Short mmCIF file of C-alpha atoms in Angstrom, two decimals:
data_model
loop_
_atom_site.label_atom_id
_atom_site.label_comp_id
_atom_site.label_asym_id
_atom_site.label_seq_id
_atom_site.Cartn_x
_atom_site.Cartn_y
_atom_site.Cartn_z
CA MET A 1 -88.51 113.93 77.50
CA ILE A 2 -88.35 114.52 73.98
CA ILE A 3 -85.18 116.46 74.20
CA ILE A 4 -83.32 113.90 76.52
CA GLU A 5 -84.05 110.87 73.95
CA PHE A 6 -83.10 113.14 70.84
CA LEU A 7 -79.58 113.91 72.87
CA THR A 8 -79.13 109.96 73.73
CA ASN A 9 -79.82 108.98 70.39
CA ASN A 10 -77.71 111.48 68.66
CA LEU A 11 -75.17 111.48 71.63
CA SER A 12 -71.95 110.76 69.24
CA THR A 13 -73.14 113.09 66.77
CA PHE A 14 -72.97 115.90 69.30
CA LEU A 15 -69.61 114.67 70.83
CA ALA A 16 -68.01 114.72 67.25
CA LEU A 17 -69.21 117.95 66.45
CA MET A 18 -67.94 119.15 69.81
CA ALA A 19 -64.87 117.99 69.14
CA THR A 20 -64.48 119.54 65.76
CA GLY A 21 -65.41 123.02 67.28
CA THR A 22 -62.54 122.38 70.00
CA CYS A 23 -59.98 121.65 67.30
CA ALA A 24 -60.92 124.23 64.68
CA GLY A 25 -60.46 126.85 68.02
CA ILE A 26 -57.27 125.31 68.91
CA LEU A 27 -55.85 125.15 65.82
CA ALA A 28 -57.11 129.05 64.95
CA GLY A 29 -55.70 130.47 67.83
CA LEU A 30 -52.33 128.20 67.62
CA LEU A 31 -51.71 128.93 63.70
CA GLY A 32 -53.75 131.77 62.98
CA VAL A 33 -55.48 129.27 60.23
CA GLY A 34 -59.16 130.10 59.47
CA GLY A 35 -61.68 127.93 60.99
CA GLY A 36 -63.29 126.78 57.75
CA ILE A 37 -60.12 125.02 56.24
CA VAL A 38 -60.11 123.24 59.50
CA ILE A 39 -64.03 122.61 60.01
CA VAL A 40 -64.96 121.68 55.99
CA PRO A 41 -62.75 118.39 55.66
CA VAL A 42 -63.36 117.17 59.33
CA LEU A 43 -67.46 117.61 58.90
CA PHE A 44 -67.17 116.45 55.17
CA PHE A 45 -65.79 112.65 56.45
CA LEU A 46 -67.73 112.90 59.65
CA PHE A 47 -70.96 113.16 57.94
CA GLN A 48 -70.04 110.20 55.82
CA SER A 49 -69.63 108.21 58.99
CA PHE A 50 -73.20 108.82 59.62
CA ASP A 51 -74.66 107.15 56.30
CA VAL A 52 -74.63 110.46 54.44
CA SER A 53 -73.39 110.40 51.03
CA PRO A 54 -70.05 112.10 49.92
CA GLU A 55 -71.89 114.58 47.99
CA SER A 56 -74.56 115.62 50.25
CA ALA A 57 -71.58 115.67 53.09
CA MET A 58 -69.64 118.27 51.21
CA LEU A 59 -72.71 120.64 50.54
CA VAL A 60 -73.75 120.58 54.27
CA ALA A 61 -70.03 120.69 55.16
CA THR A 62 -69.50 123.64 53.18
CA ALA A 63 -72.78 125.80 54.30
CA THR A 64 -72.19 124.71 57.95
CA SER A 65 -69.09 126.14 58.15
CA LEU A 66 -69.78 129.30 56.45
CA ALA A 67 -72.25 129.61 58.98
CA THR A 68 -69.96 129.00 61.97
CA ILE A 69 -67.74 131.72 60.51
CA VAL A 70 -70.18 134.37 61.04
CA PRO A 71 -69.97 134.51 65.13
CA THR A 72 -66.30 133.69 65.22
CA SER A 73 -65.25 136.26 62.51
CA ILE A 74 -67.05 138.93 64.21
CA SER A 75 -65.12 138.62 67.69
CA SER A 76 -61.68 138.56 65.31
CA ILE A 77 -62.59 142.16 63.94
CA ARG A 78 -62.84 143.41 66.92
CA SER A 79 -59.84 142.10 68.27
CA HIS A 80 -57.68 142.99 65.21
CA HIS A 81 -59.58 146.31 65.15
CA GLN A 82 -58.15 147.12 68.32
CA LYS A 83 -54.95 146.76 67.04
CA GLY A 84 -55.22 148.90 64.23
CA ASN A 85 -54.88 145.65 61.68
CA VAL A 86 -58.12 146.09 59.69
CA ASP A 87 -57.64 148.15 56.43
CA PHE A 88 -61.29 149.80 55.86
CA LYS A 89 -59.97 151.64 52.89
CA LEU A 90 -59.23 148.38 51.40
CA LEU A 91 -62.27 146.88 52.32
CA LYS A 92 -64.51 150.07 50.79
CA ARG A 93 -62.91 149.18 47.45
CA TRP A 94 -63.21 145.27 47.55
CA ALA A 95 -66.50 144.86 49.64
CA LEU A 96 -69.14 145.17 46.89
CA PHE A 97 -66.67 142.57 44.38
CA ILE A 98 -66.54 140.43 47.30
CA LEU A 99 -70.08 140.33 48.08
CA LEU A 100 -70.85 139.94 44.08
CA GLY A 101 -68.43 136.79 43.99
CA VAL A 102 -70.06 135.49 47.53
CA LEU A 103 -73.49 135.73 46.05
CA ILE A 104 -72.82 133.79 42.50
CA GLY A 105 -70.48 131.19 44.51
CA SER A 106 -72.95 130.46 46.89
CA TRP A 107 -75.79 130.50 44.63
CA LEU A 108 -73.91 128.11 42.79
CA VAL A 109 -73.64 125.77 45.55
CA THR A 110 -77.41 125.32 46.09
CA ARG A 111 -77.59 123.98 41.89
CA ILE A 112 -74.33 121.72 41.67
CA ASP A 113 -73.36 118.38 42.47
CA GLY A 114 -71.44 118.35 45.69
CA THR A 115 -68.74 116.34 43.78
CA TRP A 116 -67.50 119.66 42.06
CA LEU A 117 -66.99 121.38 45.46
CA THR A 118 -65.16 118.60 47.15
CA ALA A 119 -62.88 118.50 43.82
CA LEU A 120 -62.54 122.43 44.40
CA PHE A 121 -61.92 122.21 48.05
CA SER A 122 -58.98 119.59 47.40
CA ILE A 123 -57.61 121.89 44.75
CA ILE A 124 -57.73 124.94 47.03
CA ALA A 125 -56.62 123.11 50.11
CA THR A 126 -53.53 121.69 48.42
CA LEU A 127 -52.55 124.76 47.13
CA ALA A 128 -53.01 126.57 50.55
CA ALA A 129 -50.73 123.94 52.17
CA LEU A 130 -48.09 124.04 49.35
CA ASN A 131 -48.50 127.88 49.81
CA MET A 132 -47.54 127.42 53.57
CA LEU A 133 -44.57 124.70 53.15
CA PHE A 134 -42.59 126.62 50.52
CA ARG A 135 -43.84 130.52 50.26
CA THR A 136 -44.21 131.50 54.21
CA GLY A 137 -41.37 134.10 54.96
CA LYS A 138 -40.30 134.72 51.30
CA ALA A 139 -40.06 137.82 49.33
CA ALA A 140 -43.18 139.19 47.50
CA LEU A 141 -43.40 138.72 44.22
CA PHE A 142 -44.83 142.42 43.58
CA GLN A 143 -43.99 145.55 45.37
CA GLN A 144 -47.77 146.97 45.42
CA LEU A 145 -51.37 146.05 44.77
CA PRO A 146 -52.31 146.22 40.82
CA GLY A 147 -54.90 148.84 39.69
CA LYS A 148 -58.71 148.99 40.73
CA PRO A 149 -59.66 146.70 37.79
CA GLU A 150 -57.43 144.18 38.86
CA GLN A 151 -58.22 144.57 42.84
CA ALA A 152 -61.89 144.22 41.79
CA THR A 153 -61.05 141.05 40.11
CA MET A 154 -59.12 139.58 43.01
CA GLY A 155 -62.13 140.79 45.51
CA ALA A 156 -64.75 139.21 43.59
CA SER A 157 -62.60 135.99 43.15
CA ILE A 158 -61.56 135.82 47.03
CA GLY A 159 -65.88 135.89 47.46
CA PHE A 160 -66.64 133.57 45.22
CA PHE A 161 -63.90 130.63 45.59
CA SER A 162 -64.45 131.22 49.41
CA ALA A 163 -68.03 130.61 49.31
CA MET A 164 -67.98 127.55 47.33
CA VAL A 165 -65.79 125.75 49.47
CA GLY A 166 -67.04 127.14 52.94
CA ILE A 167 -63.98 129.08 54.20
CA GLY A 168 -63.68 132.75 55.44
CA GLY A 169 -61.44 134.16 53.01
CA GLY A 170 -58.08 134.37 54.98
CA THR A 171 -56.80 131.14 53.12
CA ILE A 172 -57.10 132.93 49.85
CA SER A 173 -56.60 136.47 50.68
CA VAL A 174 -53.75 136.35 53.09
CA PRO A 175 -51.38 135.03 50.65
CA LEU A 176 -52.54 136.49 47.71
CA LEU A 177 -52.33 140.18 49.58
CA THR A 178 -48.78 139.41 51.11
CA LEU A 179 -47.52 138.32 47.34
CA TYR A 180 -48.04 142.32 46.78
CA ASN A 181 -46.00 142.97 49.70
CA TYR A 182 -48.93 143.89 51.70
CA PRO A 183 -47.85 144.03 55.39
CA ALA A 184 -48.84 140.64 56.80
CA HIS A 185 -50.43 141.61 60.21
CA LYS A 186 -52.99 143.94 58.06
CA ALA A 187 -53.46 140.92 55.59
CA VAL A 188 -54.61 138.86 58.62
CA GLY A 189 -56.64 141.53 60.30
CA THR A 190 -58.34 142.92 57.20
CA ALA A 191 -59.12 139.08 56.07
CA ALA A 192 -61.04 138.71 59.47
CA ALA A 193 -63.41 141.53 57.98
CA ILE A 194 -63.61 139.93 54.55
CA GLY A 195 -64.68 136.61 56.15
CA LEU A 196 -67.83 138.39 57.69
CA ILE A 197 -68.51 139.59 54.15
CA ILE A 198 -68.25 135.96 53.05
CA SER A 199 -69.67 134.02 55.81
CA LEU A 200 -73.07 136.20 56.45
CA PRO A 201 -74.43 136.10 52.83
CA GLY A 202 -72.96 133.04 51.85
CA ALA A 203 -74.51 130.91 54.63
CA MET A 204 -77.95 132.95 54.69
CA THR A 205 -78.10 132.19 50.64
CA MET A 206 -77.40 128.28 51.37
CA LEU A 207 -80.01 128.05 54.39
CA ILE A 208 -82.81 129.86 52.60
CA MET A 209 -82.27 128.64 48.91
CA GLY A 210 -80.69 125.35 49.46
CA SER A 211 -82.67 122.13 48.98
CA THR A 212 -81.94 119.64 51.85
CA PRO A 213 -80.44 116.28 50.76
CA ASN A 214 -82.56 113.40 51.52
CA ASP A 215 -79.66 111.86 53.22
CA ALA A 216 -78.51 115.15 55.10
CA PRO A 217 -77.64 114.61 59.00
CA VAL A 218 -80.03 115.47 61.54
CA GLY A 219 -80.70 119.11 61.91
CA THR A 220 -79.96 120.52 58.70
CA PHE A 221 -82.26 123.35 56.99
CA GLY A 222 -81.46 123.91 53.50
CA LEU A 223 -77.85 123.22 53.57
CA VAL A 224 -76.99 124.29 56.98
CA ASN A 225 -76.56 121.95 59.75
CA LEU A 226 -77.75 123.98 62.70
CA ILE A 227 -76.60 121.07 65.27
CA GLY A 228 -73.35 121.55 63.99
CA PHE A 229 -73.55 125.21 64.12
CA CYS A 230 -74.82 125.32 67.66
CA CYS A 231 -71.99 122.48 68.91
CA ILE A 232 -69.09 123.95 66.87
CA VAL A 233 -69.38 127.75 67.37
CA PRO A 234 -69.14 128.10 71.45
CA LEU A 235 -65.97 125.59 71.38
CA THR A 236 -64.20 127.45 68.87
CA VAL A 237 -64.59 130.88 70.40
CA LEU A 238 -63.75 129.22 73.73
CA PHE A 239 -60.76 127.46 72.70
CA ALA A 240 -58.98 129.84 70.29
CA PRO A 241 -57.46 131.83 73.14
CA VAL A 242 -56.42 128.44 74.30
CA GLY A 243 -54.56 127.65 71.31
CA ALA A 244 -53.06 131.37 71.34
CA ALA A 245 -51.65 130.51 74.47
CA ILE A 246 -50.26 127.32 73.55
CA GLY A 247 -48.65 129.17 70.51
CA THR A 248 -46.63 131.42 72.89
CA LYS A 249 -44.81 128.10 74.24
CA LEU A 250 -44.15 126.57 71.07
CA ASP A 251 -42.25 126.77 67.75
CA THR A 252 -45.40 128.00 65.78
CA GLN A 253 -43.37 128.01 62.27
CA LYS A 254 -42.75 124.14 62.61
CA LEU A 255 -46.46 123.63 63.66
CA LYS A 256 -47.69 125.26 60.68
CA LYS A 257 -45.40 122.80 58.44
CA VAL A 258 -46.79 119.65 60.33
CA PHE A 259 -50.58 121.48 59.90
CA ALA A 260 -49.75 122.37 56.06
CA ILE A 261 -48.44 118.71 55.44
CA VAL A 262 -51.78 117.25 57.38
CA LEU A 263 -53.87 119.31 55.07
CA LEU A 264 -52.18 118.28 52.09
CA ILE A 265 -52.73 114.89 52.83
CA THR A 266 -56.45 115.96 53.55
CA GLY A 267 -56.74 117.74 50.29
CA LEU A 268 -55.25 114.61 48.34
CA ARG A 269 -57.48 112.18 50.26
CA MET A 270 -60.58 114.09 49.20
CA LEU A 271 -59.36 114.15 45.23
CA LEU A 272 -58.59 110.35 45.53
CA GLN A 273 -61.85 109.58 47.05
CA LEU A 274 -63.42 111.20 44.11
CA LEU A 275 -61.04 109.33 41.46
CA LEU A 276 -61.97 105.79 42.91
#
């Protein structure tokens, strides 16, 4: 009886979170974009519609997004590994530095105001959108990856910034790797594994060390909204193949341009909300 009453009282929340998971799954399969770049802004605006402050909304959106990436990245790793697209040699070189960046970044999330995270996500989303609009299909700027010290910095930076804005790493690592003439299919496959290195320790840090905001949405523990996690994950996994199937019938390059424009508008809107 208590469970039924809880579901009834929060029906709109459940439906909105399920819609988020469905959209994230379809877009991930259709365009090959990471779920986090979709989930974070949707949750950010969704939580505010439930009278959560923008600062708290961003903190919970970031942590919840990372949590949802854990199971979806495992599924993605299996798929890419079967195709031989996961570069374990690169992962071995980068893993420790990525992890170090993640631990520092996720710890900072539990300590700073959500306003800074909103600004950072806005900048990263805007840059990602511009990259999709103007850099896709262009020639690499460098012919090979730099030396080990530079690669260590790259790995740590990917972990740090991805953890701080709730994305799995593909948004940053794929364009960064392809910039150095790294094969695109291997960049995407390896990014899936990077996503697990980022999301698992990042989400756990925010779950255990994060202090739940007073105005956090119902079902939030630490900074992770477990109701959001339970609603989003199954539907993301379920609808990713649907998106992939739709993608075979449509011009995905044109769709990526449309998504990039939407992402650009979203990033700028989030930034504008901070300034007004």
